[in-house]
Short mmCIF file of C-alpha atoms in Angstrom, two decimals:
data_model
loop_
_atom_site.label_atom_id
_atom_site.label_comp_id
_atom_site.label_asym_id
_atom_site.label_seq_id
_atom_site.Cartn_x
_atom_site.Cartn_y
_atom_site.Cartn_z
CA MET A 484 81.68 14.50 110.10
CA ASN A 485 83.57 15.16 106.89
CA ASP A 486 83.86 12.91 103.84
CA LEU A 487 86.61 10.35 104.70
CA GLY A 488 88.65 13.02 106.40
CA GLN A 489 89.45 14.81 103.13
CA ASP A 490 89.72 18.58 102.71
CA LEU A 491 86.87 20.65 101.34
CA GLU A 492 86.96 20.57 97.53
CA LEU A 493 86.55 23.88 95.74
CA ARG A 494 84.89 22.06 92.84
CA LEU A 495 82.07 20.94 95.11
CA VAL A 496 81.73 24.44 96.53
CA ARG A 497 81.42 25.85 93.00
CA TYR A 498 78.80 23.25 92.10
CA PHE A 499 76.78 24.27 95.15
CA THR A 500 76.90 27.99 94.29
CA VAL A 501 75.72 27.30 90.73
CA VAL A 502 72.78 25.21 91.94
CA ALA A 503 71.95 27.95 94.45
CA ALA A 504 72.07 30.58 91.70
CA HIS A 505 69.76 28.62 89.38
CA GLN A 506 67.62 27.09 92.16
CA HIS A 507 67.32 24.12 89.85
CA PHE A 508 69.51 21.03 89.45
CA GLY A 509 68.75 20.58 85.76
CA ARG A 510 69.63 24.12 84.75
CA ALA A 511 72.73 24.08 86.97
CA ALA A 512 73.87 20.80 85.41
CA ALA A 513 73.49 22.30 81.93
CA ASP A 514 75.48 25.38 82.99
CA LEU A 515 78.25 23.21 84.43
CA HIS A 516 78.21 20.76 81.49
CA VAL A 517 77.76 17.75 83.76
CA ALA A 518 75.01 15.16 84.04
CA GLN A 519 72.24 16.06 86.48
CA SER A 520 72.68 12.76 88.33
CA ALA A 521 76.42 13.41 88.71
CA LEU A 522 75.76 16.93 89.99
CA SER A 523 73.29 15.58 92.53
CA ARG A 524 75.87 13.08 93.81
CA GLN A 525 78.50 15.81 94.17
CA ILE A 526 76.14 17.99 96.18
CA GLN A 527 75.43 14.99 98.41
CA ARG A 528 79.20 14.56 98.90
CA LEU A 529 79.47 18.20 99.98
CA GLU A 530 76.55 17.84 102.38
CA LYS A 531 78.10 14.68 103.84
CA TYR A 532 81.38 16.53 104.33
CA LEU A 533 79.63 19.41 106.11
CA GLY A 534 77.29 17.13 108.05
CA THR A 535 74.10 18.96 107.06
CA ARG A 536 71.70 19.44 104.18
CA LEU A 537 72.28 22.54 102.08
CA LEU A 538 69.53 22.18 99.49
CA ASP A 539 65.97 20.84 99.52
CA ARG A 540 64.40 19.59 96.31
CA THR A 541 61.00 21.13 95.53
CA PRO A 542 58.51 20.66 92.68
CA GLN A 543 59.87 23.91 91.26
CA GLY A 544 63.54 22.93 91.61
CA ALA A 545 65.73 23.44 94.68
CA ARG A 546 65.85 25.87 97.59
CA LEU A 547 68.45 26.64 100.21
CA THR A 548 68.05 25.26 103.69
CA PRO A 549 68.95 27.52 106.63
CA ALA A 550 72.40 25.84 106.61
CA GLY A 551 72.67 26.50 102.87
CA GLN A 552 71.77 30.16 103.37
CA THR A 553 74.53 30.42 105.97
CA PHE A 554 77.04 28.61 103.77
CA LEU A 555 76.33 30.42 100.46
CA PRO A 556 78.01 33.83 101.11
CA ARG A 557 80.99 32.09 102.67
CA ALA A 558 81.20 29.70 99.72
CA GLU A 559 81.16 32.63 97.28
CA ALA A 560 83.85 34.42 99.29
CA LEU A 561 85.95 31.24 99.32
CA LEU A 562 85.74 30.94 95.53
CA ARG A 563 86.61 34.63 95.08
CA ALA A 564 89.62 34.26 97.35
CA ALA A 565 90.79 31.19 95.43
CA ARG A 566 90.44 33.06 92.13
CA GLN A 567 92.30 36.08 93.46
CA ALA A 568 95.09 33.84 94.71
CA GLU A 569 95.34 32.19 91.29
CA LEU A 570 95.44 35.52 89.47
CA ALA A 571 98.06 36.89 91.86
CA VAL A 572 100.32 33.90 91.35
CA ARG A 573 99.91 34.04 87.57
CA ALA A 574 100.69 37.76 87.57
CA GLN A 575 103.75 37.14 89.71
CA ALA A 576 104.89 34.40 87.35
CA GLN A 577 104.55 36.78 84.42
CA SER A 578 106.43 39.53 86.24
CA ASP A 579 109.28 37.17 87.08
CA ARG A 580 110.01 36.42 83.44
CA ILE A 581 112.33 38.19 81.01
CA ALA A 582 114.04 37.50 77.69
CA ILE A 583 117.28 39.42 77.18
CA GLY A 584 118.70 39.96 73.70
CA TYR A 585 122.32 40.79 73.05
CA VAL A 586 124.12 41.62 69.85
CA GLU A 587 127.20 40.32 68.06
CA ASP A 588 130.40 40.41 70.15
CA LEU A 589 128.94 41.50 73.49
CA VAL A 590 129.23 39.13 76.47
CA ILE A 591 126.48 39.63 79.06
CA THR A 592 127.10 36.52 81.17
CA SER A 593 128.02 38.43 84.32
CA ALA A 594 124.83 40.52 84.18
CA VAL A 595 122.61 37.47 83.65
CA ARG A 596 124.39 35.60 86.45
CA GLU A 597 123.89 38.56 88.78
CA LEU A 598 120.21 38.79 87.86
CA ARG A 599 119.73 35.08 88.57
CA ARG A 600 121.52 35.49 91.90
CA ARG A 601 119.17 38.30 92.89
CA TYR A 602 116.02 36.57 91.58
CA PRO A 603 116.61 32.82 91.76
CA ASP A 604 112.97 31.95 91.04
CA ALA A 605 112.66 34.12 87.94
CA GLU A 606 112.54 32.69 84.43
CA ILE A 607 115.45 34.38 82.66
CA THR A 608 116.34 33.57 79.06
CA THR A 609 118.85 35.06 76.63
CA ARG A 610 118.83 35.35 72.86
CA HIS A 611 121.88 36.08 70.71
CA LEU A 612 120.94 38.34 67.81
CA SER A 613 122.63 39.42 64.63
CA CYS A 614 123.24 43.13 64.24
CA ARG A 615 120.32 43.29 61.81
CA ASP A 616 117.82 41.71 64.20
CA VAL A 617 117.07 44.55 66.60
CA GLY A 618 113.43 44.16 65.53
CA ALA A 619 113.32 41.41 68.14
CA LEU A 620 112.61 44.14 70.69
CA SER A 621 109.69 45.78 68.90
CA ASP A 622 108.06 42.45 68.03
CA LYS A 623 108.48 41.29 71.65
CA ARG A 624 110.78 38.33 71.08
CA VAL A 625 112.97 39.97 73.73
CA ASP A 626 112.08 42.34 76.56
CA ALA A 627 115.46 44.07 76.80
CA LEU A 628 118.30 44.46 74.32
CA ILE A 629 121.97 45.06 75.08
CA ALA A 630 123.78 46.39 72.04
CA ARG A 631 126.07 49.10 70.75
CA ALA A 632 124.64 52.52 69.94
CA PRO A 633 123.34 53.91 67.71
CA LEU A 634 120.39 51.62 67.08
CA PRO A 635 117.75 51.99 64.36
CA LEU A 636 115.02 52.47 66.97
CA ALA A 637 112.96 55.60 67.52
CA ASP A 638 113.67 57.45 70.77
CA ASP A 639 109.93 57.76 71.35
CA ASP A 640 109.59 53.97 71.34
CA VAL A 641 112.41 52.90 73.66
CA SER A 642 114.06 53.70 76.97
CA THR A 643 117.85 53.72 76.74
CA THR A 644 120.46 53.30 79.47
CA VAL A 645 124.19 53.67 78.78
CA LEU A 646 126.01 50.79 80.49
CA TYR A 647 129.60 51.65 79.62
CA GLU A 648 131.84 53.21 76.96
CA GLU A 649 134.85 51.89 75.06
CA PRO A 650 137.64 53.57 73.09
CA ARG A 651 138.23 52.76 69.41
CA VAL A 652 140.88 50.80 67.59
CA LEU A 653 141.88 50.74 63.97
CA VAL A 654 142.03 47.29 62.37
CA VAL A 655 144.53 46.93 59.52
CA PRO A 656 146.27 44.04 57.74
CA ARG A 657 149.84 43.17 58.62
CA GLY A 658 152.23 45.23 56.50
CA HIS A 659 149.84 48.20 56.29
CA PRO A 660 151.60 51.61 56.60
CA LEU A 661 149.73 52.27 59.87
CA ALA A 662 150.32 48.81 61.36
CA ASP A 663 153.45 49.79 63.31
CA ARG A 664 152.05 53.04 64.71
CA ALA A 665 151.58 53.39 68.47
CA SER A 666 148.28 55.15 67.72
CA VAL A 667 146.44 57.10 65.05
CA THR A 668 144.17 60.10 65.37
CA ALA A 669 140.62 60.55 64.29
CA GLU A 670 141.76 63.44 62.10
CA GLU A 671 144.09 61.17 60.15
CA LEU A 672 141.17 58.94 59.27
CA ALA A 673 138.70 61.72 58.53
CA GLY A 674 139.42 61.69 54.81
CA GLU A 675 138.75 57.98 54.39
CA GLU A 676 135.52 57.05 52.68
CA ALA A 677 133.16 55.07 54.88
CA MET A 678 131.31 52.02 53.63
CA PRO A 679 127.75 51.74 55.03
CA CYS A 680 127.37 49.21 57.85
CA ALA A 681 124.49 47.93 59.89
CA PHE A 682 123.61 50.41 62.68
CA GLU A 683 125.89 52.98 61.09
CA THR A 684 125.23 56.69 60.98
CA ALA A 685 127.49 59.44 59.77
CA ASP A 686 129.26 59.81 63.13
CA TRP A 687 131.90 57.95 65.08
CA THR A 688 129.55 56.09 67.36
CA SER A 689 129.29 52.97 65.20
CA TYR A 690 131.38 50.38 63.44
CA ARG A 691 133.07 51.86 60.38
CA VAL A 692 134.69 50.21 57.41
CA LEU A 693 136.89 52.69 55.58
CA GLY A 694 138.18 52.47 52.05
CA GLY A 695 137.69 53.59 48.50
CA ASP A 696 135.92 51.44 45.97
CA VAL A 697 134.95 48.41 48.05
CA PRO A 698 131.85 46.25 47.65
CA THR A 699 129.03 46.44 50.17
CA VAL A 700 129.09 43.38 52.40
CA GLU A 701 126.80 42.50 55.29
CA SER A 702 128.52 39.96 57.51
CA TYR A 703 131.17 40.92 60.01
CA GLU A 704 133.44 38.15 58.74
CA ASP A 705 133.25 39.49 55.18
CA LYS A 706 134.19 42.94 56.45
CA LEU A 707 137.26 41.49 58.14
CA GLU A 708 138.10 39.68 54.92
CA LEU A 709 138.06 43.01 53.09
CA VAL A 710 140.46 44.42 55.67
CA ALA A 711 142.74 41.36 55.55
CA SER A 712 142.90 41.58 51.76
CA GLY A 713 144.09 45.18 51.95
CA ARG A 714 140.99 46.64 50.31
CA ALA A 715 139.73 48.42 53.43
CA ILE A 716 140.52 49.32 57.02
CA ALA A 717 138.06 49.31 59.93
CA VAL A 718 137.43 51.19 63.15
CA LEU A 719 135.95 49.01 65.89
CA PRO A 720 135.30 49.23 69.62
CA VAL A 721 138.29 47.98 71.60
CA GLY A 722 136.07 45.42 73.31
CA ASP A 723 135.28 43.63 70.06
CA ARG A 724 138.07 41.05 70.08
CA ARG A 725 136.94 39.05 67.06
CA SER A 726 139.54 40.61 64.79
CA SER A 727 142.28 39.38 67.16
CA LEU A 728 141.37 35.80 66.23
CA ARG A 729 142.94 36.43 62.82
CA PRO A 730 146.76 36.42 62.76
CA ASP A 731 146.77 38.52 59.58
CA LEU A 732 145.17 41.55 61.30
CA LEU A 733 146.54 44.08 63.79
CA THR A 734 144.86 46.75 65.91
CA VAL A 735 146.07 50.31 66.56
CA PRO A 736 144.49 52.61 69.18
CA VAL A 737 142.54 55.58 67.79
CA GLU A 738 142.89 58.88 69.62
CA GLY A 739 140.34 61.67 69.49
CA ALA A 740 137.37 59.53 68.42
CA PRO A 741 134.19 59.53 70.51
CA PRO A 742 133.86 56.27 72.45
CA SER A 743 131.58 53.40 71.50
CA ARG A 744 128.59 53.19 73.84
CA VAL A 745 127.12 49.92 75.01
CA VAL A 746 123.47 50.47 75.93
CA MET A 747 120.45 48.61 77.19
CA VAL A 748 117.15 49.44 75.54
CA SER A 749 113.61 48.35 76.37
CA ARG A 750 110.16 49.22 75.11
CA LYS A 751 109.02 52.52 76.59
CA GLY A 752 106.29 52.01 79.16
CA ASP A 753 106.80 48.25 79.47
CA PRO A 754 105.49 47.39 82.99
CA ASN A 755 107.63 44.25 83.41
CA PRO A 756 109.57 44.87 86.69
CA MET A 757 112.35 42.54 85.55
CA ILE A 758 113.43 45.18 83.02
CA ARG A 759 114.43 47.51 85.83
CA ASN A 760 116.10 44.59 87.57
CA ILE A 761 118.28 43.63 84.60
CA ARG A 762 119.14 47.30 84.10
CA LEU A 763 120.39 47.56 87.69
CA ALA A 764 122.25 44.25 87.46
CA ALA A 765 123.87 45.19 84.15
CA LYS A 766 124.98 48.59 85.42
CA ALA A 767 126.41 46.95 88.53
CA VAL A 768 128.57 44.33 86.83
CA LEU A 769 129.04 45.07 83.13
CA THR A 770 132.14 47.13 82.45
CA ALA A 771 134.31 47.87 79.46
CA PRO A 772 136.86 45.09 78.82
CA ALA A 773 140.44 45.96 79.65
CA SER A 774 142.21 47.32 76.58
#
């Protein structure tokens, strides 16, 4: 008859296997960091639950009874199964977790919503990053990063997926000679001197601030201030609508410039299955904003 109708406790099973391994209550108690008298009571509880003696005390210590010999391999298998179940659940919990970084003007709400719809039990977090904080991927603050290419990350270190592309627009102050144009061409802007920007290379795949003798500024808002003051002009992706919040700026489509690419990058070889899942969700729902 079992102990008050309660289920078998794994703690008692573990105590029994330790006593069986040491064949001595004192040494087992020391191994388990419990008092010997308390260990003895717990073994008695287990024996009462099972309705039979498992261990006999001897002058040398303790020895298994026939019932104990029958129970021991099953007890060890039970503990192994419990441990395997625990490890499997912990591994699953780790695999159902992802932190997604995104940069500056990008809106990734639809991709995150789709990922949560597909994996409602997953732990999904987002982190908004400045354009200078792509190190969040390499130092593992985020598992995936959605940003505009090019990025200052080595190709050997990351896996890159292009999500969508956007055309370019020229941002100028009101009253600028190009402000009333229906469009401008990349060739018309080719002679303008480019001011270095975060993420920028010498091609058309990045943000560009164009002008002559202008100071180097870091923040996006300061760049727009340079444009608004007439000291520079800028070429931005059409999806970056922040300049439209200023009534003193206008945008003009740019023809003949390579498009801006929005990409998702992750650490190469990262085994987290949620990275593939966010990649599929992002490709399914993220599209270039209407121009």
